[in-house]
Amino acid sequence: MSDPKNRSEAEWRQELSPEEYHVCREKGTEPPFTGDYWNVFEDGTYRCRCCGEPLFESDTKYDAGCGWPSFYAPKDEEVIEEAFDSSHGMRRTEVMCRKCGCHLGHVFPDGPEPTGLRYCINSASISLEKP
């Protein structure tokens, strides 16, 4: 397997399902309340679907009522890359996996303590590794 930062679009298309490719590589969004993890609260580590980087721990996941997996903090600040997103007439902060550039979702300033943040993440961008 090649370095995730240098993988071609053809390689990504071969490795990911069509929905995963659309979300992860084309910055798509899955419909709310449809992803595999929006209502899952099992112990484990949520990893990047594209490269396996550990991104979020289950103890930071909470039910935000939005229909997507929501976390109040990443596993480590260094694993997440942020970018301004003005698509769809909105002003948002996109979050991506720093290791491979996978689009994860967005972060909003309306989450619970201790951070006050809500990392709203597409299920198609992550996979749960159970202990």
PDB file of C-alpha atoms in Angstrom:
ATOM      1  CA  MET A   1       0.000   0.000   0.000  1.00  0.00           C
ATOM      2  CA  SER A   2       1.398   3.399  -0.953  1.00  0.00           C
ATOM      3  CA  ASP A   3       1.829   6.420   1.322  1.00  0.00           C
ATOM      4  CA  PRO A   4      -1.701   7.783   1.946  1.00  0.00           C
ATOM      5  CA  LYS A   5      -0.661  11.362   1.041  1.00  0.00           C
ATOM      6  CA  ASN A   6       0.629  10.172  -2.346  1.00  0.00           C
ATOM      7  CA  ARG A   7      -2.106   7.689  -3.245  1.00  0.00           C
ATOM      8  CA  SER A   8      -3.733   8.269  -6.633  1.00  0.00           C
ATOM      9  CA  GLU A   9      -7.462   8.805  -7.068  1.00  0.00           C
ATOM     10  CA  ALA A  10      -7.598   5.453  -8.879  1.00  0.00           C
ATOM     11  CA  GLU A  11      -6.070   3.752  -5.818  1.00  0.00           C
ATOM     12  CA  TRP A  12      -8.580   5.479  -3.508  1.00  0.00           C
ATOM     13  CA  ARG A  13     -11.476   4.402  -5.748  1.00  0.00           C
ATOM     14  CA  GLN A  14     -10.231   0.811  -5.600  1.00  0.00           C
ATOM     15  CA  GLU A  15      -9.850   0.809  -1.793  1.00  0.00           C
ATOM     16  CA  LEU A  16     -13.058   2.628  -0.777  1.00  0.00           C
ATOM     17  CA  SER A  17     -16.739   1.968  -1.453  1.00  0.00           C
ATOM     18  CA  PRO A  18     -18.445   4.552  -3.698  1.00  0.00           C
ATOM     19  CA  GLU A  19     -20.021   6.263  -0.641  1.00  0.00           C
ATOM     20  CA  GLU A  20     -16.731   6.255   1.288  1.00  0.00           C
ATOM     21  CA  TYR A  21     -14.928   7.703  -1.724  1.00  0.00           C
ATOM     22  CA  HIS A  22     -17.526  10.456  -2.141  1.00  0.00           C
ATOM     23  CA  VAL A  23     -17.355  11.463   1.534  1.00  0.00           C
ATOM     24  CA  CYS A  24     -13.640  10.961   2.172  1.00  0.00           C
ATOM     25  CA  ARG A  25     -12.092  12.142  -1.087  1.00  0.00           C
ATOM     26  CA  GLU A  26     -14.768  14.449  -2.598  1.00  0.00           C
ATOM     27  CA  LYS A  27     -15.787  16.126   0.689  1.00  0.00           C
ATOM     28  CA  GLY A  28     -19.303  14.728   0.568  1.00  0.00           C
ATOM     29  CA  THR A  29     -21.727  14.331   3.461  1.00  0.00           C
ATOM     30  CA  GLU A  30     -23.798  11.273   4.254  1.00  0.00           C
ATOM     31  CA  PRO A  31     -27.462  11.897   5.098  1.00  0.00           C
ATOM     32  CA  PRO A  32     -28.134  12.339   8.833  1.00  0.00           C
ATOM     33  CA  PHE A  33     -29.237   9.294  10.866  1.00  0.00           C
ATOM     34  CA  THR A  34     -27.968   6.880   8.167  1.00  0.00           C
ATOM     35  CA  GLY A  35     -24.290   6.220   8.942  1.00  0.00           C
ATOM     36  CA  ASP A  36     -23.019   3.179  10.798  1.00  0.00           C
ATOM     37  CA  TYR A  37     -21.915   5.082  13.908  1.00  0.00           C
ATOM     38  CA  TRP A  38     -24.388   7.924  14.540  1.00  0.00           C
ATOM     39  CA  ASN A  39     -26.039   5.991  17.404  1.00  0.00           C
ATOM     40  CA  VAL A  40     -23.218   3.633  18.462  1.00  0.00           C
ATOM     41  CA  PHE A  41     -21.739   4.144  21.934  1.00  0.00           C
ATOM     42  CA  GLU A  42     -19.439   1.140  22.312  1.00  0.00           C
ATOM     43  CA  ASP A  43     -15.933   1.406  23.747  1.00  0.00           C
ATOM     44  CA  GLY A  44     -13.103   1.767  21.313  1.00  0.00           C
ATOM     45  CA  THR A  45     -11.049   4.012  19.089  1.00  0.00           C
ATOM     46  CA  TYR A  46     -12.421   5.620  15.947  1.00  0.00           C
ATOM     47  CA  ARG A  47      -9.816   5.474  13.198  1.00  0.00           C
ATOM     48  CA  CYS A  48      -9.559   7.181   9.832  1.00  0.00           C
ATOM     49  CA  ARG A  49     -11.259   5.028   7.191  1.00  0.00           C
ATOM     50  CA  CYS A  50      -8.525   5.842   4.668  1.00  0.00           C
ATOM     51  CA  CYS A  51      -5.274   5.417   6.603  1.00  0.00           C
ATOM     52  CA  GLY A  52      -6.137   3.941  10.019  1.00  0.00           C
ATOM     53  CA  GLU A  53      -4.882   6.930  12.037  1.00  0.00           C
ATOM     54  CA  PRO A  54      -6.506   6.968  15.537  1.00  0.00           C
ATOM     55  CA  LEU A  55      -8.735  10.069  15.541  1.00  0.00           C
ATOM     56  CA  PHE A  56     -11.311   9.909  18.361  1.00  0.00           C
ATOM     57  CA  GLU A  57     -11.876   7.876  21.532  1.00  0.00           C
ATOM     58  CA  SER A  58     -15.333   6.580  22.429  1.00  0.00           C
ATOM     59  CA  ASP A  59     -15.274   8.359  25.805  1.00  0.00           C
ATOM     60  CA  THR A  60     -15.460  11.717  23.963  1.00  0.00           C
ATOM     61  CA  LYS A  61     -18.458  10.665  21.829  1.00  0.00           C
ATOM     62  CA  TYR A  62     -21.898  11.979  22.751  1.00  0.00           C
ATOM     63  CA  ASP A  63     -25.404  12.222  21.285  1.00  0.00           C
ATOM     64  CA  ALA A  64     -25.667  15.701  19.782  1.00  0.00           C
ATOM     65  CA  GLY A  65     -29.046  14.902  18.219  1.00  0.00           C
ATOM     66  CA  CYS A  66     -27.747  15.880  14.764  1.00  0.00           C
ATOM     67  CA  GLY A  67     -27.662  12.404  13.177  1.00  0.00           C
ATOM     68  CA  TRP A  68     -23.886  12.151  12.808  1.00  0.00           C
ATOM     69  CA  PRO A  69     -21.264  10.799  15.202  1.00  0.00           C
ATOM     70  CA  SER A  70     -20.250  13.692  17.453  1.00  0.00           C
ATOM     71  CA  PHE A  71     -17.181  14.034  19.641  1.00  0.00           C
ATOM     72  CA  TYR A  72     -16.098  16.879  21.921  1.00  0.00           C
ATOM     73  CA  ALA A  73     -12.367  16.365  21.273  1.00  0.00           C
ATOM     74  CA  PRO A  74     -10.011  14.462  18.968  1.00  0.00           C
ATOM     75  CA  LYS A  75      -7.670  11.835  20.394  1.00  0.00           C
ATOM     76  CA  ASP A  76      -4.808  14.291  19.847  1.00  0.00           C
ATOM     77  CA  GLU A  77      -4.938  17.822  18.418  1.00  0.00           C
ATOM     78  CA  GLU A  78      -2.146  16.876  15.998  1.00  0.00           C
ATOM     79  CA  VAL A  79      -4.214  14.257  14.126  1.00  0.00           C
ATOM     80  CA  ILE A  80      -6.783  16.781  12.849  1.00  0.00           C
ATOM     81  CA  GLU A  81      -6.275  19.414  10.163  1.00  0.00           C
ATOM     82  CA  GLU A  82      -8.753  22.294   9.867  1.00  0.00           C
ATOM     83  CA  ALA A  83      -9.725  24.475   6.902  1.00  0.00           C
ATOM     84  CA  PHE A  84     -12.300  27.206   6.306  1.00  0.00           C
ATOM     85  CA  ASP A  85     -15.290  25.914   4.309  1.00  0.00           C
ATOM     86  CA  SER A  86     -17.713  28.333   2.657  1.00  0.00           C
ATOM     87  CA  SER A  87     -19.534  25.714   0.552  1.00  0.00           C
ATOM     88  CA  HIS A  88     -23.347  25.610   0.421  1.00  0.00           C
ATOM     89  CA  GLY A  89     -23.545  29.257   1.499  1.00  0.00           C
ATOM     90  CA  MET A  90     -22.294  28.440   5.011  1.00  0.00           C
ATOM     91  CA  ARG A  91     -19.247  29.458   7.007  1.00  0.00           C
ATOM     92  CA  ARG A  92     -17.848  26.327   8.655  1.00  0.00           C
ATOM     93  CA  THR A  93     -14.602  24.731   9.723  1.00  0.00           C
ATOM     94  CA  GLU A  94     -13.852  21.512   7.867  1.00  0.00           C
ATOM     95  CA  VAL A  95     -11.880  18.815   9.679  1.00  0.00           C
ATOM     96  CA  MET A  96      -9.624  16.341   7.894  1.00  0.00           C
ATOM     97  CA  CYS A  97      -7.190  13.606   8.847  1.00  0.00           C
ATOM     98  CA  ARG A  98      -3.772  15.257   8.920  1.00  0.00           C
ATOM     99  CA  LYS A  99      -2.057  12.019   7.843  1.00  0.00           C
ATOM    100  CA  CYS A 100      -3.971  11.404   4.593  1.00  0.00           C
ATOM    101  CA  GLY A 101      -6.262  14.376   3.969  1.00  0.00           C
ATOM    102  CA  CYS A 102      -9.484  12.385   4.383  1.00  0.00           C
ATOM    103  CA  HIS A 103     -12.526  14.656   4.800  1.00  0.00           C
ATOM    104  CA  LEU A 104     -14.049  13.812   8.182  1.00  0.00           C
ATOM    105  CA  GLY A 105     -16.742  16.448   8.653  1.00  0.00           C
ATOM    106  CA  HIS A 106     -16.876  19.788  10.464  1.00  0.00           C
ATOM    107  CA  VAL A 107     -16.272  21.231  13.927  1.00  0.00           C
ATOM    108  CA  PHE A 108     -18.743  23.627  15.548  1.00  0.00           C
ATOM    109  CA  PRO A 109     -18.547  25.724  18.733  1.00  0.00           C
ATOM    110  CA  ASP A 110     -21.760  24.293  20.230  1.00  0.00           C
ATOM    111  CA  GLY A 111     -20.500  21.169  22.006  1.00  0.00           C
ATOM    112  CA  PRO A 112     -20.417  20.179  25.662  1.00  0.00           C
ATOM    113  CA  GLU A 113     -17.761  20.875  28.257  1.00  0.00           C
ATOM    114  CA  PRO A 114     -14.882  20.507  28.682  1.00  0.00           C
ATOM    115  CA  THR A 115     -14.127  21.838  25.161  1.00  0.00           C
ATOM    116  CA  GLY A 116     -17.392  23.401  24.003  1.00  0.00           C
ATOM    117  CA  LEU A 117     -16.737  21.835  20.587  1.00  0.00           C
ATOM    118  CA  ARG A 118     -18.755  19.422  18.463  1.00  0.00           C
ATOM    119  CA  TYR A 119     -16.750  17.426  15.939  1.00  0.00           C
ATOM    120  CA  CYS A 120     -19.542  16.337  13.589  1.00  0.00           C
ATOM    121  CA  ILE A 121     -18.053  13.378  11.711  1.00  0.00           C
ATOM    122  CA  ASN A 122     -19.309  11.248   8.820  1.00  0.00           C
ATOM    123  CA  SER A 123     -19.517   7.538   9.652  1.00  0.00           C
ATOM    124  CA  ALA A 124     -18.126   6.809   6.178  1.00  0.00           C
ATOM    125  CA  SER A 125     -14.869   8.560   7.207  1.00  0.00           C
ATOM    126  CA  ILE A 126     -14.184   6.462  10.299  1.00  0.00           C
ATOM    127  CA  SER A 127     -14.097   2.877  11.544  1.00  0.00           C
ATOM    128  CA  LEU A 128     -14.492   1.717  15.138  1.00  0.00           C
ATOM    129  CA  GLU A 129     -11.733  -0.453  16.564  1.00  0.00           C
ATOM    130  CA  LYS A 130     -13.112  -2.190  19.645  1.00  0.00           C
ATOM    131  CA  PRO A 131     -10.797  -3.115  22.542  1.00  0.00           C
TER     132      PRO A 131
END
